[in-house]
Coordinates of C-alpha atoms in Angstrom, one line a residue:
Chain A
M1456 CA 47.5 140.4 299.7
A1457 CA 46.6 138.2 297.5
V1458 CA 48.5 136.6 294.9
T1459 CA 46.9 136.3 291.1
S1460 CA 48.6 133.0 290.0
E1461 CA 49.2 134.1 285.7
V1462 CA 47.4 132.5 283.6
A1463 CA 49.9 130.3 281.7
K1464 CA 50.5 132.5 278.0
P1465 CA 51.3 130.5 274.3
R1466 CA 55.4 131.1 274.5
A1467 CA 56.7 133.2 271.9
G1468 CA 57.7 130.7 269.0
I1469 CA 56.5 128.0 268.0
A1470 CA 54.7 125.9 270.9
T1471 CA 56.3 122.4 271.7
R1472 CA 54.6 119.7 273.4
S1473 CA 58.1 119.6 275.4
A1474 CA 59.1 121.4 278.8
F1475 CA 61.2 123.4 276.3
D1476 CA 61.4 126.9 275.5
V1477 CA 63.5 126.8 272.5
A1478 CA 63.2 131.0 271.8
R1479 CA 64.8 131.3 275.1
V1480 CA 67.3 128.4 274.0
R1481 CA 68.1 130.1 270.7
E1482 CA 69.0 133.6 272.7
D1483 CA 72.4 131.9 273.8
F1484 CA 74.2 131.5 270.6
P1485 CA 74.6 135.0 268.8
I1486 CA 74.9 133.3 265.4
L1487 CA 71.8 132.3 265.1
K1488 CA 70.7 136.1 264.6
E1489 CA 72.7 135.7 261.6
K1490 CA 71.2 136.4 258.3
V1491 CA 72.8 134.7 254.7
H1492 CA 72.1 135.5 251.5
G1493 CA 69.4 138.7 253.3
K1494 CA 67.4 135.5 254.9
P1495 CA 67.3 134.6 258.9
L1496 CA 70.0 131.2 258.9
V1497 CA 69.0 128.0 259.5
Y1498 CA 71.3 126.0 260.9
F1499 CA 70.9 122.0 259.8
D1500 CA 74.5 121.0 259.8
N1501 CA 75.1 120.3 263.6
A1502 CA 76.7 117.0 262.7
A1503 CA 79.8 118.6 260.9
T1504 CA 80.0 121.3 263.6
A1505 CA 78.0 122.3 266.5
Q1506 CA 77.0 126.2 267.2
K1507 CA 78.7 127.4 270.8
P1508 CA 76.8 129.2 273.2
R1509 CA 78.1 132.7 274.2
Q1510 CA 78.6 130.9 277.3
V1511 CA 81.4 128.8 276.0
L1512 CA 83.3 131.7 274.2
E1513 CA 83.0 133.9 277.2
A1514 CA 84.6 130.6 278.9
E1515 CA 87.4 131.0 276.2
Q1516 CA 88.2 134.5 276.4
N1517 CA 88.1 134.5 279.9
F1518 CA 90.8 132.1 280.0
Y1519 CA 93.1 134.3 277.9
L1520 CA 91.9 137.8 279.3
R1521 CA 92.6 136.6 283.5
L1522 CA 93.8 133.2 283.4
C1523 CA 96.4 132.8 280.9
S1524 CA 99.5 130.5 281.7
N1525 CA 100.9 126.8 281.5
V1526 CA 99.4 124.2 283.6
H1527 CA 101.0 121.5 285.4
R1528 CA 104.4 124.1 285.2
G1529 CA 104.7 127.4 287.4
V1530 CA 104.1 127.5 291.2
H1531 CA 102.7 130.9 290.6
W1532 CA 99.1 131.9 291.0
L1533 CA 98.2 132.2 287.7
S1534 CA 99.4 129.0 286.7
E1535 CA 97.8 127.3 289.7
R1536 CA 94.2 128.5 288.8
A1537 CA 94.6 127.5 285.4
T1538 CA 95.8 124.1 286.2
Q1539 CA 92.7 123.7 288.8
A1540 CA 90.5 125.1 285.9
Y1541 CA 91.6 122.3 283.1
E1542 CA 91.7 119.6 285.6
D1543 CA 88.2 120.8 287.0
T1544 CA 87.1 120.0 283.3
R1545 CA 88.5 116.4 283.6
V1546 CA 85.9 116.0 286.5
K1547 CA 83.4 117.4 284.5
A1548 CA 83.9 115.0 281.7
Q1549 CA 84.6 112.2 284.7
R1550 CA 80.8 113.5 285.7
F1551 CA 79.3 114.0 281.5
L1552 CA 80.0 110.6 281.3
N1553 CA 79.5 108.8 284.7
A1554 CA 83.7 107.2 284.3
S1555 CA 84.8 105.9 287.8
E1556 CA 87.2 108.4 287.8
S1557 CA 89.2 111.5 286.3
R1558 CA 92.4 110.4 285.5
E1559 CA 90.5 108.0 282.8
I1560 CA 89.3 111.4 280.9
I1561 CA 92.3 111.6 278.3
F1562 CA 92.2 115.2 276.6
V1563 CA 92.7 115.2 273.1
R1564 CA 91.8 117.2 269.6
G1565 CA 88.9 115.6 268.8
A1566 CA 87.1 112.3 268.7
T1567 CA 89.7 111.5 265.1
E1568 CA 92.7 111.7 267.4
A1569 CA 90.9 110.4 270.4
I1570 CA 91.1 106.9 268.0
N1571 CA 94.6 107.5 266.0
L1572 CA 95.7 107.5 270.1
V1573 CA 93.7 103.8 270.6
A1574 CA 95.1 102.8 267.3
G1575 CA 99.0 103.5 267.4
T1576 CA 99.2 102.7 271.4
Y1577 CA 97.0 100.0 272.3
G1578 CA 96.4 98.5 269.3
R1579 CA 100.4 98.9 268.1
K1580 CA 100.9 96.9 271.2
N1581 CA 98.3 94.1 270.7
V1582 CA 97.3 93.1 267.6
Q1583 CA 100.2 90.8 265.4
V1584 CA 99.7 89.3 262.6
G1585 CA 97.0 87.6 261.8
D1586 CA 94.9 89.3 264.2
E1587 CA 91.7 90.9 263.4
I1588 CA 89.6 94.3 264.5
V1589 CA 86.0 94.6 264.0
I1590 CA 84.1 97.6 263.0
S1591 CA 81.0 98.7 261.6
A1592 CA 80.0 99.6 258.1
M1593 CA 78.5 103.2 258.9
E1594 CA 81.4 104.0 260.6
H1595 CA 83.1 107.5 259.5
H1596 CA 86.6 107.3 257.9
S1597 CA 87.5 108.2 261.1
N1598 CA 86.7 104.9 262.3
I1599 CA 87.7 103.3 259.5
V1600 CA 91.2 104.6 258.8
P1601 CA 93.4 104.7 261.6
W1602 CA 92.3 101.1 262.0
Q1603 CA 93.0 99.9 258.3
M1604 CA 96.4 102.1 258.9
L1605 CA 97.5 99.6 262.0
C1606 CA 96.0 96.9 260.5
E1607 CA 98.9 97.5 257.1
E1608 CA 101.4 97.8 259.4
K1609 CA 100.6 94.7 261.0
G1610 CA 99.1 92.8 259.2
A1611 CA 96.1 92.0 260.3
R1612 CA 92.5 92.3 258.8
L1613 CA 90.1 94.1 259.3
R1614 CA 86.3 92.9 259.5
V1615 CA 83.4 94.7 258.4
A1616 CA 79.9 93.6 260.0
P1617 CA 77.5 94.8 257.3
I1618 CA 73.9 97.2 258.0
N1619 CA 70.5 96.1 256.7
D1620 CA 68.1 98.0 254.2
R1621 CA 66.8 100.0 256.7
G1622 CA 70.8 101.1 257.9
E1623 CA 70.3 99.2 261.5
L1624 CA 73.9 97.1 262.3
I1625 CA 73.0 93.1 262.1
L1626 CA 73.6 92.1 265.3
E1627 CA 74.1 87.8 264.0
E1628 CA 76.0 89.3 261.4
F1629 CA 78.1 90.9 263.4
E1630 CA 78.0 88.1 266.2
K1631 CA 79.6 86.1 263.8
L1632 CA 82.5 87.9 262.8
L1633 CA 83.9 87.6 267.0
G1634 CA 86.4 85.0 267.2
P1635 CA 89.6 84.7 269.1
R1636 CA 91.6 86.6 266.6
T1637 CA 89.6 89.7 267.4
R1638 CA 91.8 92.0 269.7
L1639 CA 89.0 95.1 269.6
V1640 CA 85.8 96.0 268.2
A1641 CA 85.4 99.7 267.4
V1642 CA 81.8 100.8 266.0
T1643 CA 79.8 104.3 266.1
H1644 CA 77.7 105.1 268.9
V1645 CA 75.1 107.4 266.5
S1646 CA 75.3 107.3 262.7
N1647 CA 76.7 110.7 261.8
V1648 CA 74.7 109.8 258.0
L1649 CA 72.1 107.4 259.0
G1650 CA 71.5 108.9 262.8
T1651 CA 71.2 105.3 263.4
I1652 CA 72.1 104.8 267.2
N1653 CA 73.4 101.4 267.9
P1654 CA 72.8 98.8 270.0
V1655 CA 75.6 99.0 271.8
Q1656 CA 74.8 97.3 274.7
E1657 CA 74.7 94.4 273.2
I1658 CA 77.5 94.5 270.7
I1659 CA 79.2 95.7 274.6
A1660 CA 77.7 91.9 275.7
M1661 CA 78.6 90.4 273.0
A1662 CA 82.2 91.3 272.6
H1663 CA 82.8 90.7 276.3
R1664 CA 81.8 87.6 276.3
Q1665 CA 84.8 86.4 274.1
G1666 CA 87.1 88.9 276.0
I1667 CA 86.9 91.3 273.5
P1668 CA 87.3 95.1 274.3
V1669 CA 85.5 97.5 272.9
L1670 CA 85.9 101.3 271.8
L1671 CA 82.9 103.8 271.1
D1672 CA 82.9 106.5 268.7
G1673 CA 80.8 109.2 270.2
A1674 CA 81.3 111.8 268.4
Q1675 CA 77.0 112.0 267.6
G1676 CA 76.7 109.7 270.8
A1677 CA 77.9 112.4 272.6
V1678 CA 75.5 114.8 271.5
H1679 CA 72.5 113.0 271.0
L1680 CA 72.3 110.6 274.0
K1681 CA 73.1 110.3 277.7
V1682 CA 76.2 108.6 277.8
D1683 CA 77.3 106.2 280.9
V1684 CA 80.2 104.7 280.2
R1685 CA 79.9 103.1 283.8
E1686 CA 76.4 101.2 282.9
L1687 CA 77.5 100.6 278.9
D1688 CA 80.9 98.9 280.1
C1689 CA 82.7 100.1 277.1
D1690 CA 86.4 100.3 277.0
F1691 CA 87.0 103.1 275.4
Y1692 CA 84.7 106.2 274.3
T1693 CA 85.4 109.2 272.5
F1694 CA 84.0 112.3 271.9
S1695 CA 84.6 115.4 269.7
G1696 CA 84.0 119.3 272.5
H1697 CA 82.8 121.3 268.9
K1698 CA 79.9 118.7 267.9
L1699 CA 79.0 118.9 271.6
F1700 CA 78.6 123.2 271.4
G1701 CA 82.0 123.5 272.4
P1702 CA 85.6 124.4 270.6
T1703 CA 87.3 123.0 267.8
G1704 CA 90.3 121.5 268.7
I1705 CA 89.3 120.0 272.2
G1706 CA 87.7 116.5 272.8
V1707 CA 88.0 113.3 274.9
L1708 CA 89.3 110.2 275.2
Y1709 CA 87.4 107.8 278.1
G1710 CA 89.7 104.6 279.0
K1711 CA 88.7 102.5 282.0
A1712 CA 91.9 103.4 283.7
R1713 CA 93.5 99.7 283.8
L1714 CA 93.7 99.4 279.7
L1715 CA 95.2 103.1 279.9
E1716 CA 97.6 101.8 282.1
A1717 CA 98.9 98.8 280.3
M1718 CA 99.3 101.0 276.9
P1719 CA 102.4 103.1 276.0
P1720 CA 102.1 106.8 275.6
Y1721 CA 101.3 108.0 272.3
H1722 CA 103.4 111.2 271.8
G1723 CA 106.4 112.3 273.4
G1724 CA 107.2 115.4 275.3
G1725 CA 106.4 117.3 278.0
D1726 CA 104.2 116.8 281.0
M1727 CA 104.0 113.0 279.7
I1728 CA 107.1 112.3 281.7
S1729 CA 108.0 112.3 285.0
S1730 CA 111.7 111.8 284.6
V1731 CA 113.9 112.2 281.8
S1732 CA 117.5 111.4 281.2
F1733 CA 119.8 110.1 277.9
E1734 CA 119.7 107.0 279.0
K1735 CA 116.2 106.3 280.1
T1736 CA 112.8 107.8 280.6
L1737 CA 110.0 107.6 283.0
Y1738 CA 106.5 108.1 281.7
N1739 CA 104.2 109.9 284.0
V1740 CA 101.0 108.4 285.4
I1741 CA 98.0 108.6 283.4
P1742 CA 96.4 110.9 282.0
Y1743 CA 99.3 112.9 281.7
K1744 CA 100.4 110.0 280.1
F1745 CA 98.6 110.7 277.4
E1746 CA 98.7 114.1 277.4
A1747 CA 102.4 115.6 275.7
G1748 CA 103.2 119.2 275.6
T1749 CA 100.9 122.1 276.7
P1750 CA 97.1 121.4 275.9
N1751 CA 94.9 123.2 274.2
I1752 CA 93.5 124.9 277.6
A1753 CA 91.4 127.5 276.2
G1754 CA 89.5 124.9 274.1
T1755 CA 89.2 122.7 277.8
L1756 CA 87.8 125.3 279.5
G1757 CA 85.2 125.9 276.7
L1758 CA 84.3 122.1 276.5
G1759 CA 83.8 122.3 280.4
A1760 CA 81.7 125.5 280.0
A1761 CA 79.4 123.5 276.9
I1762 CA 78.9 120.3 279.6
D1763 CA 77.9 123.3 282.1
Y1764 CA 75.9 124.7 279.9
L1765 CA 73.4 121.3 278.8
G1766 CA 73.9 120.3 282.0
G1767 CA 71.7 123.5 282.7
L1768 CA 69.3 122.4 280.4
G1769 CA 68.6 119.5 281.3
Q1770 CA 70.0 116.6 278.7
E1771 CA 66.8 115.2 279.4
N1772 CA 64.9 117.9 278.3
L1773 CA 66.7 118.3 275.4
L1774 CA 66.8 114.4 273.8
R1775 CA 62.9 115.2 274.8
Y1776 CA 62.6 118.1 272.1
E1777 CA 65.2 116.7 269.8
E1778 CA 63.1 113.6 269.4
E1779 CA 59.8 115.8 268.9
L1780 CA 62.3 117.8 265.9
L1781 CA 63.4 114.4 264.5
A1782 CA 59.6 112.4 264.0
Y1783 CA 58.1 116.3 262.8
T1784 CA 61.3 116.6 260.0
T1785 CA 61.0 112.7 259.2
E1786 CA 56.6 113.4 258.7
A1787 CA 57.1 117.2 256.7
L1788 CA 60.0 115.6 254.1
A1789 CA 57.7 112.2 253.7
G1790 CA 55.3 115.3 252.0
I1791 CA 57.8 115.9 249.2
P1792 CA 58.0 113.9 246.4
E1793 CA 60.7 111.6 244.7
L1794 CA 62.8 112.1 247.9
R1795 CA 64.0 109.2 250.0
I1796 CA 65.2 108.8 253.5
I1797 CA 68.6 107.6 253.6
G1798 CA 68.4 105.5 256.9
T1799 CA 65.2 104.7 258.6
A1800 CA 66.9 102.8 261.3
R1801 CA 64.0 102.0 264.3
Q1802 CA 66.5 103.3 266.9
K1803 CA 67.5 106.8 265.5
A1804 CA 68.9 110.4 266.8
P1805 CA 67.7 114.0 263.9
V1806 CA 70.4 113.1 262.0
I1807 CA 68.9 112.8 258.5
S1808 CA 70.1 112.4 254.6
F1809 CA 67.9 111.8 252.3
V1810 CA 68.3 111.8 248.2
L1811 CA 65.9 113.3 246.0
N1812 CA 65.4 111.2 242.4
G1813 CA 67.5 112.6 239.8
L1814 CA 69.1 115.3 241.8
H1815 CA 72.6 115.6 242.9
P1816 CA 73.3 116.9 246.4
H1817 CA 75.7 119.2 245.5
D1818 CA 72.6 121.5 243.7
V1819 CA 70.0 120.8 246.1
G1820 CA 72.7 122.2 248.7
T1821 CA 73.1 124.8 246.5
V1822 CA 69.5 126.0 245.9
L1823 CA 68.9 125.7 250.4
D1824 CA 72.1 127.7 250.8
Q1825 CA 70.5 130.5 248.4
E1826 CA 67.4 130.5 251.3
G1827 CA 69.9 130.9 254.3
I1828 CA 69.3 127.2 254.9
A1829 CA 72.7 125.7 256.1
V1830 CA 73.0 121.3 255.2
R1831 CA 75.7 119.1 254.4
T1832 CA 76.1 117.7 251.2
G1833 CA 78.5 115.1 250.0
H1834 CA 80.0 111.7 251.2
H1835 CA 79.8 112.7 254.8
C1836 CA 83.2 111.4 255.2
A1837 CA 81.6 107.4 255.1
Q1838 CA 82.5 106.5 251.1
P1839 CA 81.5 102.8 251.9
L1840 CA 78.4 103.9 253.2
M1841 CA 77.7 105.7 250.4
D1842 CA 78.4 102.7 248.1
R1843 CA 76.4 100.6 250.7
F1844 CA 73.3 102.6 249.6
G1845 CA 74.3 102.5 245.7
V1846 CA 74.2 106.4 246.1
P1847 CA 77.5 108.9 245.1
A1848 CA 76.1 111.2 248.1
T1849 CA 73.3 112.4 250.1
T1850 CA 71.5 115.9 251.4
R1851 CA 72.1 116.0 255.3
A1852 CA 70.4 117.3 257.9
S1853 CA 71.1 117.2 261.1
L1854 CA 69.3 119.4 263.9
A1855 CA 70.5 120.6 267.4
F1856 CA 68.1 121.7 270.4
Y1857 CA 68.2 125.4 269.5
N1858 CA 66.4 124.5 265.9
T1859 CA 62.6 124.8 265.3
L1860 CA 59.8 123.2 263.8
E1861 CA 59.4 126.7 262.0
E1862 CA 62.8 126.2 260.7
V1863 CA 61.7 122.5 259.5
D1864 CA 59.4 124.4 257.4
R1865 CA 61.7 126.7 255.8
L1866 CA 63.6 123.4 254.7
I1867 CA 60.5 122.1 253.4
K1868 CA 59.4 125.1 251.5
G1869 CA 63.5 125.1 250.5
L1870 CA 63.0 121.6 249.0
H1871 CA 60.2 122.8 247.2
K1872 CA 62.3 125.6 245.6
V1873 CA 64.5 122.8 244.4
R1874 CA 62.4 121.2 242.1
E1875 CA 61.5 124.6 241.0
I1876 CA 64.3 125.6 240.3
L1877 CA 66.1 121.9 239.0
G1878 CA 63.0 120.6 238.1
Chain B
M930 CA 68.1 136.7 236.5
S931 CA 68.8 135.6 239.8
D932 CA 71.9 134.3 240.8
L933 CA 70.4 130.5 241.1
H934 CA 68.6 131.2 237.4
A935 CA 71.4 132.2 236.0
L936 CA 73.4 129.0 237.3
Y937 CA 71.1 126.4 236.7
Q938 CA 69.8 128.0 232.6
E939 CA 67.8 125.6 230.7
V940 CA 70.7 124.2 228.6
I941 CA 72.5 123.5 231.9
L942 CA 70.2 121.6 233.0
D943 CA 69.5 120.2 229.6
H944 CA 72.8 119.0 229.3
S945 CA 72.6 117.8 232.9
K946 CA 68.9 115.2 232.6
R947 CA 69.9 114.2 229.2
P948 CA 74.1 114.7 228.5
H949 CA 75.7 114.7 224.9
N950 CA 78.2 112.1 224.5
F951 CA 77.4 110.0 227.6
R952 CA 79.6 106.5 226.3
P953 CA 82.1 104.5 226.6
M954 CA 84.5 104.5 223.9
A955 CA 85.9 101.5 221.9
D956 CA 88.9 103.0 220.7
P957 CA 90.3 105.8 222.9
S958 CA 94.2 107.2 222.0
R959 CA 93.5 108.7 225.7
T960 CA 91.4 108.3 228.9
A961 CA 91.7 109.9 232.3
Q962 CA 89.9 110.1 235.6
G963 CA 88.8 113.2 237.5
Y964 CA 87.3 113.1 240.9
N965 CA 86.3 116.1 243.3
P966 CA 86.2 114.4 247.0
L967 CA 84.4 116.9 247.9
C968 CA 80.7 116.7 246.7
G969 CA 82.1 112.7 244.9
D970 CA 81.8 113.9 241.4
K971 CA 83.8 111.2 239.4
V972 CA 84.3 111.5 235.1
T973 CA 85.9 109.3 232.7
L974 CA 87.2 110.6 230.0
F975 CA 87.7 109.4 226.4
V976 CA 89.6 111.0 224.1
R977 CA 90.1 110.0 220.2
L978 CA 93.1 112.0 218.5
D979 CA 93.4 112.0 214.9
G980 CA 96.8 113.7 215.0
D981 CA 97.0 116.9 216.7
R982 CA 92.9 117.3 216.4
V983 CA 90.8 115.9 218.5
A984 CA 88.4 113.4 216.7
D985 CA 86.5 111.9 219.1
V986 CA 85.3 112.7 223.0
S987 CA 82.9 111.0 225.2
F988 CA 82.3 111.1 229.0
Q989 CA 81.1 108.4 232.1
G990 CA 80.5 109.0 235.3
S991 CA 78.4 110.2 238.0
G992 CA 77.9 113.7 239.0
C993 CA 76.2 117.1 239.9
A994 CA 74.3 119.2 237.2
I995 CA 77.2 121.5 236.5
S996 CA 79.8 119.0 236.3
T997 CA 77.7 116.9 234.4
A998 CA 76.8 119.3 232.2
S999 CA 79.8 120.6 231.6
A1000 CA 81.6 117.5 230.6
S1001 CA 78.8 117.5 228.3
L1002 CA 79.6 121.2 226.7
L1003 CA 82.8 120.1 226.6
T1004 CA 83.0 117.2 225.0
E1005 CA 80.6 118.9 222.0
T1006 CA 82.7 122.1 222.6
V1007 CA 86.2 120.4 221.5
K1008 CA 85.3 117.8 218.4
G1009 CA 87.4 118.6 215.8
K1010 CA 89.6 121.6 217.8
T1011 CA 93.1 121.0 217.8
L1012 CA 95.3 120.5 221.2
A1013 CA 96.0 124.3 220.9
E1014 CA 93.3 125.0 220.3
V1015 CA 91.9 123.0 223.1
E1016 CA 93.8 124.8 225.8
S1017 CA 93.0 128.3 224.7
I1018 CA 89.5 127.5 225.4
F1019 CA 90.1 125.9 228.1
A1020 CA 91.8 129.4 229.8
G1021 CA 89.0 130.9 228.7
F1022 CA 86.4 129.3 230.4
H1023 CA 88.2 129.0 233.6
D1024 CA 88.0 133.3 233.2
L1025 CA 84.7 132.7 232.8
V1026 CA 83.9 130.7 236.1
T1027 CA 86.0 132.1 238.3
G1028 CA 85.1 136.0 237.5
K1029 CA 87.7 137.3 235.8
A1030 CA 87.0 139.6 232.8
P1031 CA 88.0 138.1 228.9
R1032 CA 91.0 139.2 227.5
D1033 CA 89.9 141.8 225.2
G1034 CA 89.5 140.5 222.0
Q1035 CA 92.1 137.3 222.2
G1036 CA 89.7 135.2 224.5
P1037 CA 88.5 132.4 222.6
A1038 CA 85.0 132.4 221.3
L1039 CA 83.3 130.3 224.0
G1040 CA 80.3 129.4 222.4
K1041 CA 77.8 127.9 224.3
L1042 CA 80.2 127.4 227.1
A1043 CA 78.8 131.1 227.5
V1044 CA 75.6 129.3 229.6
F1045 CA 78.6 128.9 233.2
S1046 CA 79.2 132.3 233.8
G1047 CA 76.1 132.2 236.9
V1048 CA 79.0 129.8 238.3
S1049 CA 81.7 133.0 239.1
E1050 CA 79.1 133.8 241.9
F1051 CA 79.0 130.7 243.0
P1052 CA 82.6 130.0 244.4
V1053 CA 82.7 127.0 245.8
R1054 CA 81.0 125.4 242.4
V1055 CA 84.3 126.3 240.5
K1056 CA 85.7 123.3 240.7
C1057 CA 82.3 121.2 239.5
A1058 CA 83.1 123.3 236.6
T1059 CA 86.4 123.0 235.8
L1060 CA 86.8 119.2 237.0
V1061 CA 86.4 117.6 233.4
W1062 CA 88.4 120.5 231.9
H1063 CA 91.6 119.2 234.1
T1064 CA 90.7 116.0 233.4
L1065 CA 90.5 116.4 229.9
R1066 CA 94.3 118.4 230.0
N1067 CA 95.4 115.5 232.1
A1068 CA 94.2 112.7 228.7
L1069 CA 95.6 115.0 226.1
R1070 CA 99.0 115.2 228.4
G1071 CA 98.7 111.4 228.5
G1072 CA 99.1 111.6 231.7
E1073 CA 97.8 108.4 234.2
E1074 CA 97.1 110.3 237.1
V1075 CA 93.1 110.9 238.2
A1076 CA 92.7 114.7 237.7
T1077 CA 91.5 116.3 241.1
T1078 CA 89.8 119.6 242.4
E1079 CA 92.0 119.5 245.1

């Protein structure tokens, strides 16, 4: 029997240049069918938190329906299964970051807790009076405040590497800040406001030449880039599950094993000990030393499902499609009168902040919301960055791979409506 | 009228673009600052009192259309009023923007402030409208603390 080859038909929905079926992917995200003020939801607040595919929701529910028990404690069947699933996720996270060993993966509540953990353990142990920590001008509050708190406690100094008007780190200035008193460099991989992708390889090389360890805040980076901690040679990497299409309340701290081993514990409690007496407590080995108490087991399994899901789609396909979304959105926004994009780095993720001349982002956000479009308005937990660009706030559209060019068109229409209503 | 047009009435847009009494004051009896961390609205309010009457009031700062218009209309409304009258107007204004029915016959005449009735359909914007009023209350009480909406 002759096999007739089907002529390729255009896909439903928006045709894209990349080999990526966004219409099919959207089927995995139940919330994308919601209506807001009677209009189909356009979710452009992905940098705040991303939506979750059905697979993540099912993994969380499956834990409570079929596996619920504590981990690392019971000899009973359920506990063994739960422990296995929990530890399997650690291996998934290890592979996701291409870490050498799974014990270099610490489960935490999110990137914020991960940074606080490093500041509270590595920082408190190694930073002394007169020492310095170097961050950048584009950091999220979560990569500023923990270091400020540490510096205040230790009498150390926080140094801030400047950025140019495009929102790019000025590498020469950054390098000048490094010196014999620098104990740590902590910078974001991708800016949550500007979308800037930092030249982390150069940053790490400059710091390592002087023996300074580097922490990368990967809250956005893990979402928009392929991360290879061994290739980067970063000393710490942090990310939040909920921005990576996983649940809230779970995240990862990666640390090089030799650094983690030398660090004192963070929280005290069960699971982080190997033996306790009232005279002396022996701490557990890594990663458990840093995981006191019953962890967020359901969230961890949800994160594992998110990592599997992304792997199934093929991260390279996703990233190529994201580039297309960014280019299309940037071009479309350029057609809006008196709109200024804040953050025009040459290397950029699809996180786009802008201001409309004479209009406050809060008003812009309210009008867009009535159109069913969810954007973030405000300072995005980066007040020093707002000051750098001389704006009190911005409107931010942050896109994910389930967004479509059609949705970008709706944003553009919405912005015309903003002008019509607010003048 | 759509909810959006009810929120952004002409009067509100006019006051947000050309706010009245938008100036510092050389000899204020009281000043207070207000801050809305959600959207970054900042307002500094200057008040000159004559006995228990507001002789002059002005403001500076940056904010959204609702908060700027609210500050502008506040200055117009409370000038010449006694402290007790200001409290009463604030109570009526608060009821208006939070969608509570004005108390029958007892509510103060809100005058131009009635244009803020559309805010009640936008709960997240209530803070924008009330920030400057909380700031005024702080100023009149002589408090040093920054009024916030949190």
